[in-house]
Amino acid sequence: MKPASFLAEIETRHSARHQEDRQRCLPTESSQISFSHNDYLGLSQHPDVIQAAQKALEKYGASARAARLLAGPCPEHQKLETALASWKGTERSLLFASGYLTPVGVIPALVGSGDTILLERQAHACLFDGAKLSDARLRVFSRQDPTSLKTLLDSTRSLNPKGNILIVVESLHSMDGDVAPLREIIRLKSDAGAWLLLDEAHAGGVCGPQGAGYAAEYGLTSSIDLQMGTLGKALGSSGGFVAAQSKIIDHLL
């Protein structure tokens, strides 16, 4: 396809989206009070957070300048990974540049062709993107209906007894505000010999002891294979992380 015809096709598709009232319009009014953000604790505007960021920029600069595997990790990143692992009750943690990039990097590294991902139907788009990049078979279930998860686990094990199964679920759903039935999900995953990746992005900082999330709230940390979180939202900064056993983190590196 020639560039001109490709541009014409893009314009046609955009026009159709506009006619269907599906065009995305960015808000321009800046004097309104926002009830749409996830800065739950207001830390992104806290003077101590801003001052710490300014000092870090002055000391380390605005870029890592090289990949971690080439130049080694930033000392502050190592301290943060240690602190996050302690906070989440795991052996290790690994930082990512954003919350979105965390599942996009983690899920394809864990499962692939011949494996199966069981993902809750209302999960965030980043979890679906990570699943699609993995080449694993993707099936969806209702987070509040453990019987649907059990049905998928049973059928998956029957059809593919040797393949790995990764269950991916959000502890606290961002739009509905409901909490996943973690105890039942963990029981089912243990019975099936599956793995569980728990996304605590919206629970971190606001739920559980010291804001450690629902895994800590219910005392289930040791039964969850991987916990994923963000440094945005309640923590008021930028970045993402996964917390797990040392062997898993070594594999992801």
PDB file of C-alpha atoms in Angstrom:
ATOM      1  CA  MET A   1       0.000   0.000   0.000  1.00  0.00           C
ATOM      2  CA  LYS A   2       1.324   3.443  -0.961  1.00  0.00           C
ATOM      3  CA  PRO A   3       1.799   6.026   1.844  1.00  0.00           C
ATOM      4  CA  ALA A   4      -0.892   8.308   0.382  1.00  0.00           C
ATOM      5  CA  SER A   5      -3.499   5.532   0.243  1.00  0.00           C
ATOM      6  CA  PHE A   6      -2.565   4.405   3.739  1.00  0.00           C
ATOM      7  CA  LEU A   7      -3.126   7.945   5.041  1.00  0.00           C
ATOM      8  CA  ALA A   8      -6.480   8.068   3.256  1.00  0.00           C
ATOM      9  CA  GLU A   9      -7.495   4.812   4.943  1.00  0.00           C
ATOM     10  CA  ILE A  10      -6.509   6.206   8.358  1.00  0.00           C
ATOM     11  CA  GLU A  11      -8.590   9.328   7.706  1.00  0.00           C
ATOM     12  CA  THR A  12     -11.583   7.206   6.664  1.00  0.00           C
ATOM     13  CA  ARG A  13     -11.359   5.078   9.796  1.00  0.00           C
ATOM     14  CA  HIS A  14     -11.023   8.150  11.994  1.00  0.00           C
ATOM     15  CA  SER A  15     -14.032   9.769  10.341  1.00  0.00           C
ATOM     16  CA  ALA A  16     -16.099   6.631  10.937  1.00  0.00           C
ATOM     17  CA  ARG A  17     -15.120   6.614  14.596  1.00  0.00           C
ATOM     18  CA  HIS A  18     -16.151  10.253  14.875  1.00  0.00           C
ATOM     19  CA  GLN A  19     -19.544   9.531  13.301  1.00  0.00           C
ATOM     20  CA  GLU A  20     -20.092   6.664  15.739  1.00  0.00           C
ATOM     21  CA  ASP A  21     -19.345   9.052  18.624  1.00  0.00           C
ATOM     22  CA  ARG A  22     -16.249   7.066  19.574  1.00  0.00           C
ATOM     23  CA  GLN A  23     -13.715   9.840  19.064  1.00  0.00           C
ATOM     24  CA  ARG A  24     -11.495  10.443  22.064  1.00  0.00           C
ATOM     25  CA  CYS A  25     -11.403  14.066  23.176  1.00  0.00           C
ATOM     26  CA  LEU A  26      -8.870  15.247  25.723  1.00  0.00           C
ATOM     27  CA  PRO A  27     -10.177  17.587  28.439  1.00  0.00           C
ATOM     28  CA  THR A  28      -8.823  21.127  28.208  1.00  0.00           C
ATOM     29  CA  GLU A  29     -10.277  22.777  31.319  1.00  0.00           C
ATOM     30  CA  SER A  30      -7.582  23.015  34.007  1.00  0.00           C
ATOM     31  CA  SER A  31      -9.480  24.856  36.749  1.00  0.00           C
ATOM     32  CA  GLN A  32     -11.829  21.981  37.561  1.00  0.00           C
ATOM     33  CA  ILE A  33     -11.566  19.674  40.561  1.00  0.00           C
ATOM     34  CA  SER A  34     -10.638  16.193  39.323  1.00  0.00           C
ATOM     35  CA  PHE A  35     -12.366  13.089  40.640  1.00  0.00           C
ATOM     36  CA  SER A  36     -10.902  10.920  37.878  1.00  0.00           C
ATOM     37  CA  HIS A  37      -7.274  10.408  38.909  1.00  0.00           C
ATOM     38  CA  ASN A  38      -5.725   7.612  40.991  1.00  0.00           C
ATOM     39  CA  ASP A  39      -3.467   9.785  43.158  1.00  0.00           C
ATOM     40  CA  TYR A  40      -5.295   8.377  46.174  1.00  0.00           C
ATOM     41  CA  LEU A  41      -3.053   9.883  48.863  1.00  0.00           C
ATOM     42  CA  GLY A  42      -2.094  13.066  47.036  1.00  0.00           C
ATOM     43  CA  LEU A  43       1.591  12.127  47.210  1.00  0.00           C
ATOM     44  CA  SER A  44       2.354  13.301  43.675  1.00  0.00           C
ATOM     45  CA  GLN A  45       1.921  16.860  44.966  1.00  0.00           C
ATOM     46  CA  HIS A  46       3.580  16.330  48.347  1.00  0.00           C
ATOM     47  CA  PRO A  47       6.546  18.698  48.856  1.00  0.00           C
ATOM     48  CA  ASP A  48       8.758  15.939  50.305  1.00  0.00           C
ATOM     49  CA  VAL A  49       8.191  13.741  47.239  1.00  0.00           C
ATOM     50  CA  ILE A  50       8.889  16.618  44.869  1.00  0.00           C
ATOM     51  CA  GLN A  51      12.028  17.627  46.766  1.00  0.00           C
ATOM     52  CA  ALA A  52      13.334  14.042  46.769  1.00  0.00           C
ATOM     53  CA  ALA A  53      12.775  13.824  43.004  1.00  0.00           C
ATOM     54  CA  GLN A  54      14.649  17.088  42.468  1.00  0.00           C
ATOM     55  CA  LYS A  55      17.610  15.865  44.529  1.00  0.00           C
ATOM     56  CA  ALA A  56      17.688  12.575  42.608  1.00  0.00           C
ATOM     57  CA  LEU A  57      17.736  14.440  39.287  1.00  0.00           C
ATOM     58  CA  GLU A  58      20.629  16.585  40.460  1.00  0.00           C
ATOM     59  CA  LYS A  59      22.608  13.556  41.655  1.00  0.00           C
ATOM     60  CA  TYR A  60      21.847  10.932  38.990  1.00  0.00           C
ATOM     61  CA  GLY A  61      20.642  12.947  36.000  1.00  0.00           C
ATOM     62  CA  ALA A  62      17.466  12.525  33.961  1.00  0.00           C
ATOM     63  CA  SER A  63      18.325   9.186  32.324  1.00  0.00           C
ATOM     64  CA  ALA A  64      19.889   5.830  33.144  1.00  0.00           C
ATOM     65  CA  ARG A  65      22.099   6.408  30.051  1.00  0.00           C
ATOM     66  CA  ALA A  66      22.607   2.674  29.521  1.00  0.00           C
ATOM     67  CA  ALA A  67      20.830  -0.630  30.003  1.00  0.00           C
ATOM     68  CA  ARG A  68      21.023  -2.184  33.438  1.00  0.00           C
ATOM     69  CA  LEU A  69      22.698  -5.320  32.090  1.00  0.00           C
ATOM     70  CA  LEU A  70      25.469  -3.190  30.573  1.00  0.00           C
ATOM     71  CA  ALA A  71      26.069  -0.470  33.145  1.00  0.00           C
ATOM     72  CA  GLY A  72      24.724  -2.129  36.270  1.00  0.00           C
ATOM     73  CA  PRO A  73      21.818  -0.991  38.438  1.00  0.00           C
ATOM     74  CA  CYS A  74      21.430   2.420  40.001  1.00  0.00           C
ATOM     75  CA  PRO A  75      22.135   2.179  43.763  1.00  0.00           C
ATOM     76  CA  GLU A  76      18.838   3.907  44.535  1.00  0.00           C
ATOM     77  CA  HIS A  77      16.976   1.413  42.367  1.00  0.00           C
ATOM     78  CA  GLN A  78      18.546  -1.440  44.322  1.00  0.00           C
ATOM     79  CA  LYS A  79      17.492   0.152  47.604  1.00  0.00           C
ATOM     80  CA  LEU A  80      13.971   0.586  46.296  1.00  0.00           C
ATOM     81  CA  GLU A  81      13.768  -3.030  45.113  1.00  0.00           C
ATOM     82  CA  THR A  82      14.871  -4.211  48.550  1.00  0.00           C
ATOM     83  CA  ALA A  83      12.307  -1.962  50.234  1.00  0.00           C
ATOM     84  CA  LEU A  84       9.513  -3.110  47.914  1.00  0.00           C
ATOM     85  CA  ALA A  85      10.304  -6.783  48.540  1.00  0.00           C
ATOM     86  CA  SER A  86      10.198  -6.200  52.295  1.00  0.00           C
ATOM     87  CA  TRP A  87       6.942  -4.252  51.974  1.00  0.00           C
ATOM     88  CA  LYS A  88       5.321  -7.011  49.903  1.00  0.00           C
ATOM     89  CA  GLY A  89       6.712  -9.835  52.043  1.00  0.00           C
ATOM     90  CA  THR A  90       8.734 -11.494  49.278  1.00  0.00           C
ATOM     91  CA  GLU A  91      12.383 -12.370  48.716  1.00  0.00           C
ATOM     92  CA  ARG A  92      13.024  -9.991  45.823  1.00  0.00           C
ATOM     93  CA  SER A  93      11.426  -7.429  43.568  1.00  0.00           C
ATOM     94  CA  LEU A  94      12.234  -6.040  40.127  1.00  0.00           C
ATOM     95  CA  LEU A  95      11.552  -2.524  38.877  1.00  0.00           C
ATOM     96  CA  PHE A  96      10.068  -1.571  35.515  1.00  0.00           C
ATOM     97  CA  ALA A  97       9.811   1.806  33.813  1.00  0.00           C
ATOM     98  CA  SER A  98       6.019   1.901  34.148  1.00  0.00           C
ATOM     99  CA  GLY A  99       3.090  -0.056  35.488  1.00  0.00           C
ATOM    100  CA  TYR A 100       2.018  -0.901  31.933  1.00  0.00           C
ATOM    101  CA  LEU A 101       5.417  -2.347  31.046  1.00  0.00           C
ATOM    102  CA  THR A 102       5.416  -4.668  34.058  1.00  0.00           C
ATOM    103  CA  PRO A 103       2.926  -7.290  32.791  1.00  0.00           C
ATOM    104  CA  VAL A 104       4.086  -6.727  29.207  1.00  0.00           C
ATOM    105  CA  GLY A 105       7.555  -7.810  30.329  1.00  0.00           C
ATOM    106  CA  VAL A 106       6.676 -10.365  32.992  1.00  0.00           C
ATOM    107  CA  ILE A 107       3.916 -12.476  31.429  1.00  0.00           C
ATOM    108  CA  PRO A 108       5.727 -13.385  28.155  1.00  0.00           C
ATOM    109  CA  ALA A 109       8.811 -14.288  30.203  1.00  0.00           C
ATOM    110  CA  LEU A 110       6.823 -16.767  32.306  1.00  0.00           C
ATOM    111  CA  VAL A 111       4.609 -18.552  29.787  1.00  0.00           C
ATOM    112  CA  GLY A 112       4.576 -19.202  26.064  1.00  0.00           C
ATOM    113  CA  SER A 113       3.465 -21.631  23.393  1.00  0.00           C
ATOM    114  CA  GLY A 114       1.916 -24.724  24.965  1.00  0.00           C
ATOM    115  CA  ASP A 115       0.924 -22.873  28.127  1.00  0.00           C
ATOM    116  CA  THR A 116      -2.388 -21.285  29.130  1.00  0.00           C
ATOM    117  CA  ILE A 117      -3.276 -17.942  30.697  1.00  0.00           C
ATOM    118  CA  LEU A 118      -6.543 -17.625  32.608  1.00  0.00           C
ATOM    119  CA  LEU A 119      -7.298 -13.923  32.831  1.00  0.00           C
ATOM    120  CA  GLU A 120     -10.230 -12.204  34.473  1.00  0.00           C
ATOM    121  CA  ARG A 121     -12.590 -10.743  31.898  1.00  0.00           C
ATOM    122  CA  GLN A 122     -12.518  -7.169  33.278  1.00  0.00           C
ATOM    123  CA  ALA A 123      -8.752  -6.951  33.719  1.00  0.00           C
ATOM    124  CA  HIS A 124      -6.806  -3.868  32.694  1.00  0.00           C
ATOM    125  CA  ALA A 125      -5.689  -3.645  29.063  1.00  0.00           C
ATOM    126  CA  CYS A 126      -2.011  -4.018  30.013  1.00  0.00           C
ATOM    127  CA  LEU A 127      -2.711  -7.509  31.352  1.00  0.00           C
ATOM    128  CA  PHE A 128      -4.402  -8.495  28.097  1.00  0.00           C
ATOM    129  CA  ASP A 129      -1.502  -7.030  26.100  1.00  0.00           C
ATOM    130  CA  GLY A 130       1.032  -8.993  28.140  1.00  0.00           C
ATOM    131  CA  ALA A 131      -0.990 -12.174  27.683  1.00  0.00           C
ATOM    132  CA  LYS A 132      -1.281 -11.698  23.915  1.00  0.00           C
ATOM    133  CA  LEU A 133       2.468 -11.161  23.574  1.00  0.00           C
ATOM    134  CA  SER A 134       3.218 -14.454  25.303  1.00  0.00           C
ATOM    135  CA  ASP A 135       1.923 -16.828  22.579  1.00  0.00           C
ATOM    136  CA  ALA A 136       0.177 -18.791  25.339  1.00  0.00           C
ATOM    137  CA  ARG A 137      -3.469 -19.761  24.953  1.00  0.00           C
ATOM    138  CA  LEU A 138      -5.660 -17.047  26.498  1.00  0.00           C
ATOM    139  CA  ARG A 139      -8.979 -17.789  28.181  1.00  0.00           C
ATOM    140  CA  VAL A 140     -11.085 -15.446  30.329  1.00  0.00           C
ATOM    141  CA  PHE A 141     -13.224 -15.952  33.420  1.00  0.00           C
ATOM    142  CA  SER A 142     -15.436 -13.917  35.735  1.00  0.00           C
ATOM    143  CA  ARG A 143     -13.506 -12.738  38.797  1.00  0.00           C
ATOM    144  CA  GLN A 144     -16.510 -13.041  41.120  1.00  0.00           C
ATOM    145  CA  ASP A 145     -17.487 -16.508  39.892  1.00  0.00           C
ATOM    146  CA  PRO A 146     -14.886 -19.046  41.085  1.00  0.00           C
ATOM    147  CA  THR A 147     -16.860 -21.856  39.443  1.00  0.00           C
ATOM    148  CA  SER A 148     -16.048 -20.396  36.013  1.00  0.00           C
ATOM    149  CA  LEU A 149     -12.352 -20.436  36.932  1.00  0.00           C
ATOM    150  CA  LYS A 150     -12.596 -24.035  38.156  1.00  0.00           C
ATOM    151  CA  THR A 151     -14.279 -25.071  34.914  1.00  0.00           C
ATOM    152  CA  LEU A 152     -11.446 -23.535  32.884  1.00  0.00           C
ATOM    153  CA  LEU A 153      -8.786 -25.073  35.121  1.00  0.00           C
ATOM    154  CA  ASP A 154     -10.333 -28.532  34.811  1.00  0.00           C
ATOM    155  CA  SER A 155     -10.735 -28.340  31.033  1.00  0.00           C
ATOM    156  CA  THR A 156      -7.240 -26.914  30.544  1.00  0.00           C
ATOM    157  CA  ARG A 157      -5.625 -29.635  32.636  1.00  0.00           C
ATOM    158  CA  SER A 158      -7.639 -32.275  30.784  1.00  0.00           C
ATOM    159  CA  LEU A 159      -6.654 -31.015  27.329  1.00  0.00           C
ATOM    160  CA  ASN A 160      -3.066 -30.066  28.143  1.00  0.00           C
ATOM    161  CA  PRO A 161      -1.838 -31.863  31.281  1.00  0.00           C
ATOM    162  CA  LYS A 162       1.812 -30.869  30.807  1.00  0.00           C
ATOM    163  CA  GLY A 163       1.349 -27.178  30.022  1.00  0.00           C
ATOM    164  CA  ASN A 164       1.814 -24.426  32.575  1.00  0.00           C
ATOM    165  CA  ILE A 165      -1.222 -22.442  33.716  1.00  0.00           C
ATOM    166  CA  LEU A 166      -0.935 -18.819  34.825  1.00  0.00           C
ATOM    167  CA  ILE A 167      -3.930 -17.192  36.524  1.00  0.00           C
ATOM    168  CA  VAL A 168      -3.898 -13.390  36.317  1.00  0.00           C
ATOM    169  CA  VAL A 169      -6.246 -11.329  38.467  1.00  0.00           C
ATOM    170  CA  GLU A 170      -6.512  -7.849  39.983  1.00  0.00           C
ATOM    171  CA  SER A 171      -7.006  -7.822  43.751  1.00  0.00           C
ATOM    172  CA  LEU A 172      -8.960  -4.550  43.699  1.00  0.00           C
ATOM    173  CA  HIS A 173     -10.784  -3.719  40.497  1.00  0.00           C
ATOM    174  CA  SER A 174     -10.222  -0.159  39.327  1.00  0.00           C
ATOM    175  CA  MET A 175     -13.651   0.516  37.839  1.00  0.00           C
ATOM    176  CA  ASP A 176     -16.064  -1.521  39.973  1.00  0.00           C
ATOM    177  CA  GLY A 177     -14.148  -1.270  43.244  1.00  0.00           C
ATOM    178  CA  ASP A 178     -14.818  -4.916  44.104  1.00  0.00           C
ATOM    179  CA  VAL A 179     -12.261  -7.242  45.682  1.00  0.00           C
ATOM    180  CA  ALA A 180     -11.374 -10.589  44.139  1.00  0.00           C
ATOM    181  CA  PRO A 181     -12.188 -13.742  46.169  1.00  0.00           C
ATOM    182  CA  LEU A 182      -8.504 -14.448  46.695  1.00  0.00           C
ATOM    183  CA  ARG A 183      -8.837 -17.342  49.132  1.00  0.00           C
ATOM    184  CA  GLU A 184     -10.998 -19.309  46.714  1.00  0.00           C
ATOM    185  CA  ILE A 185      -8.791 -18.435  43.735  1.00  0.00           C
ATOM    186  CA  ILE A 186      -5.694 -19.586  45.632  1.00  0.00           C
ATOM    187  CA  ARG A 187      -7.391 -22.849  46.626  1.00  0.00           C
ATOM    188  CA  LEU A 188      -8.313 -23.538  43.009  1.00  0.00           C
ATOM    189  CA  LYS A 189      -4.875 -22.674  41.643  1.00  0.00           C
ATOM    190  CA  SER A 190      -3.207 -24.902  44.247  1.00  0.00           C
ATOM    191  CA  ASP A 191      -5.484 -27.839  43.417  1.00  0.00           C
ATOM    192  CA  ALA A 192      -4.711 -27.424  39.703  1.00  0.00           C
ATOM    193  CA  GLY A 193      -0.978 -26.847  40.105  1.00  0.00           C
ATOM    194  CA  ALA A 194      -1.268 -23.410  38.499  1.00  0.00           C
ATOM    195  CA  TRP A 195       0.561 -20.137  39.146  1.00  0.00           C
ATOM    196  CA  LEU A 196      -1.034 -16.889  40.289  1.00  0.00           C
ATOM    197  CA  LEU A 197      -0.010 -13.382  39.232  1.00  0.00           C
ATOM    198  CA  LEU A 198      -1.829 -10.839  41.409  1.00  0.00           C
ATOM    199  CA  ASP A 199      -2.075  -7.236  40.240  1.00  0.00           C
ATOM    200  CA  GLU A 200      -2.211  -4.973  43.309  1.00  0.00           C
ATOM    201  CA  ALA A 201      -1.934  -1.681  41.402  1.00  0.00           C
ATOM    202  CA  HIS A 202      -5.061  -0.143  42.912  1.00  0.00           C
ATOM    203  CA  ALA A 203      -4.692  -1.735  46.356  1.00  0.00           C
ATOM    204  CA  GLY A 204      -1.079  -0.744  46.992  1.00  0.00           C
ATOM    205  CA  GLY A 205      -0.707   2.140  49.420  1.00  0.00           C
ATOM    206  CA  VAL A 206      -4.347   2.176  50.517  1.00  0.00           C
ATOM    207  CA  CYS A 207      -5.318  -1.397  51.498  1.00  0.00           C
ATOM    208  CA  GLY A 208      -3.824  -3.833  53.967  1.00  0.00           C
ATOM    209  CA  PRO A 209      -1.224  -3.337  56.712  1.00  0.00           C
ATOM    210  CA  GLN A 210       1.122  -0.461  55.808  1.00  0.00           C
ATOM    211  CA  GLY A 211      -0.740  -0.268  52.502  1.00  0.00           C
ATOM    212  CA  ALA A 212       0.833  -3.537  51.358  1.00  0.00           C
ATOM    213  CA  GLY A 213      -2.335  -4.657  49.561  1.00  0.00           C
ATOM    214  CA  TYR A 214      -4.908  -7.395  49.890  1.00  0.00           C
ATOM    215  CA  ALA A 215      -2.393 -10.243  49.810  1.00  0.00           C
ATOM    216  CA  ALA A 216      -1.053  -8.902  53.105  1.00  0.00           C
ATOM    217  CA  GLU A 217      -4.520  -7.978  54.382  1.00  0.00           C
ATOM    218  CA  TYR A 218      -5.671 -11.604  54.141  1.00  0.00           C
ATOM    219  CA  GLY A 219      -2.331 -13.153  55.123  1.00  0.00           C
ATOM    220  CA  LEU A 220      -1.980 -14.820  51.721  1.00  0.00           C
ATOM    221  CA  THR A 221       1.392 -13.488  50.590  1.00  0.00           C
ATOM    222  CA  SER A 222       3.160 -16.852  50.793  1.00  0.00           C
ATOM    223  CA  SER A 223       0.456 -18.470  48.628  1.00  0.00           C
ATOM    224  CA  ILE A 224       0.773 -15.986  45.750  1.00  0.00           C
ATOM    225  CA  ASP A 225       3.523 -16.635  43.218  1.00  0.00           C
ATOM    226  CA  LEU A 226       3.929 -13.094  41.901  1.00  0.00           C
ATOM    227  CA  GLN A 227       2.631  -9.736  43.078  1.00  0.00           C
ATOM    228  CA  MET A 228       2.616  -6.851  40.657  1.00  0.00           C
ATOM    229  CA  GLY A 229       2.286  -3.184  41.550  1.00  0.00           C
ATOM    230  CA  THR A 230       2.814   0.382  40.449  1.00  0.00           C
ATOM    231  CA  LEU A 231       4.810   3.292  41.793  1.00  0.00           C
ATOM    232  CA  GLY A 232       2.122   5.613  40.474  1.00  0.00           C
ATOM    233  CA  LYS A 233      -1.428   5.889  41.801  1.00  0.00           C
ATOM    234  CA  ALA A 234      -1.260   5.905  45.632  1.00  0.00           C
ATOM    235  CA  LEU A 235       2.553   6.078  45.693  1.00  0.00           C
ATOM    236  CA  GLY A 236       2.498   9.274  43.661  1.00  0.00           C
ATOM    237  CA  SER A 237       5.470   8.626  41.387  1.00  0.00           C
ATOM    238  CA  SER A 238       6.156   6.617  38.226  1.00  0.00           C
ATOM    239  CA  GLY A 239       7.210   3.050  37.507  1.00  0.00           C
ATOM    240  CA  GLY A 240       6.130  -0.506  38.163  1.00  0.00           C
ATOM    241  CA  PHE A 241       7.435  -3.608  39.899  1.00  0.00           C
ATOM    242  CA  VAL A 242       6.947  -7.318  40.392  1.00  0.00           C
ATOM    243  CA  ALA A 243       7.675  -9.060  43.702  1.00  0.00           C
ATOM    244  CA  ALA A 244       8.388 -12.785  43.957  1.00  0.00           C
ATOM    245  CA  GLN A 245      10.886 -15.458  44.972  1.00  0.00           C
ATOM    246  CA  SER A 246      14.533 -14.920  44.061  1.00  0.00           C
ATOM    247  CA  LYS A 247      14.463 -17.717  41.463  1.00  0.00           C
ATOM    248  CA  ILE A 248      11.627 -16.008  39.602  1.00  0.00           C
ATOM    249  CA  ILE A 249      13.316 -12.600  39.670  1.00  0.00           C
ATOM    250  CA  ASP A 250      16.581 -14.138  38.440  1.00  0.00           C
ATOM    251  CA  HIS A 251      14.657 -15.687  35.535  1.00  0.00           C
ATOM    252  CA  LEU A 252      13.028 -12.348  34.666  1.00  0.00           C
ATOM    253  CA  LEU A 253      16.414 -10.611  34.656  1.00  0.00           C
TER     254      LEU A 253
END
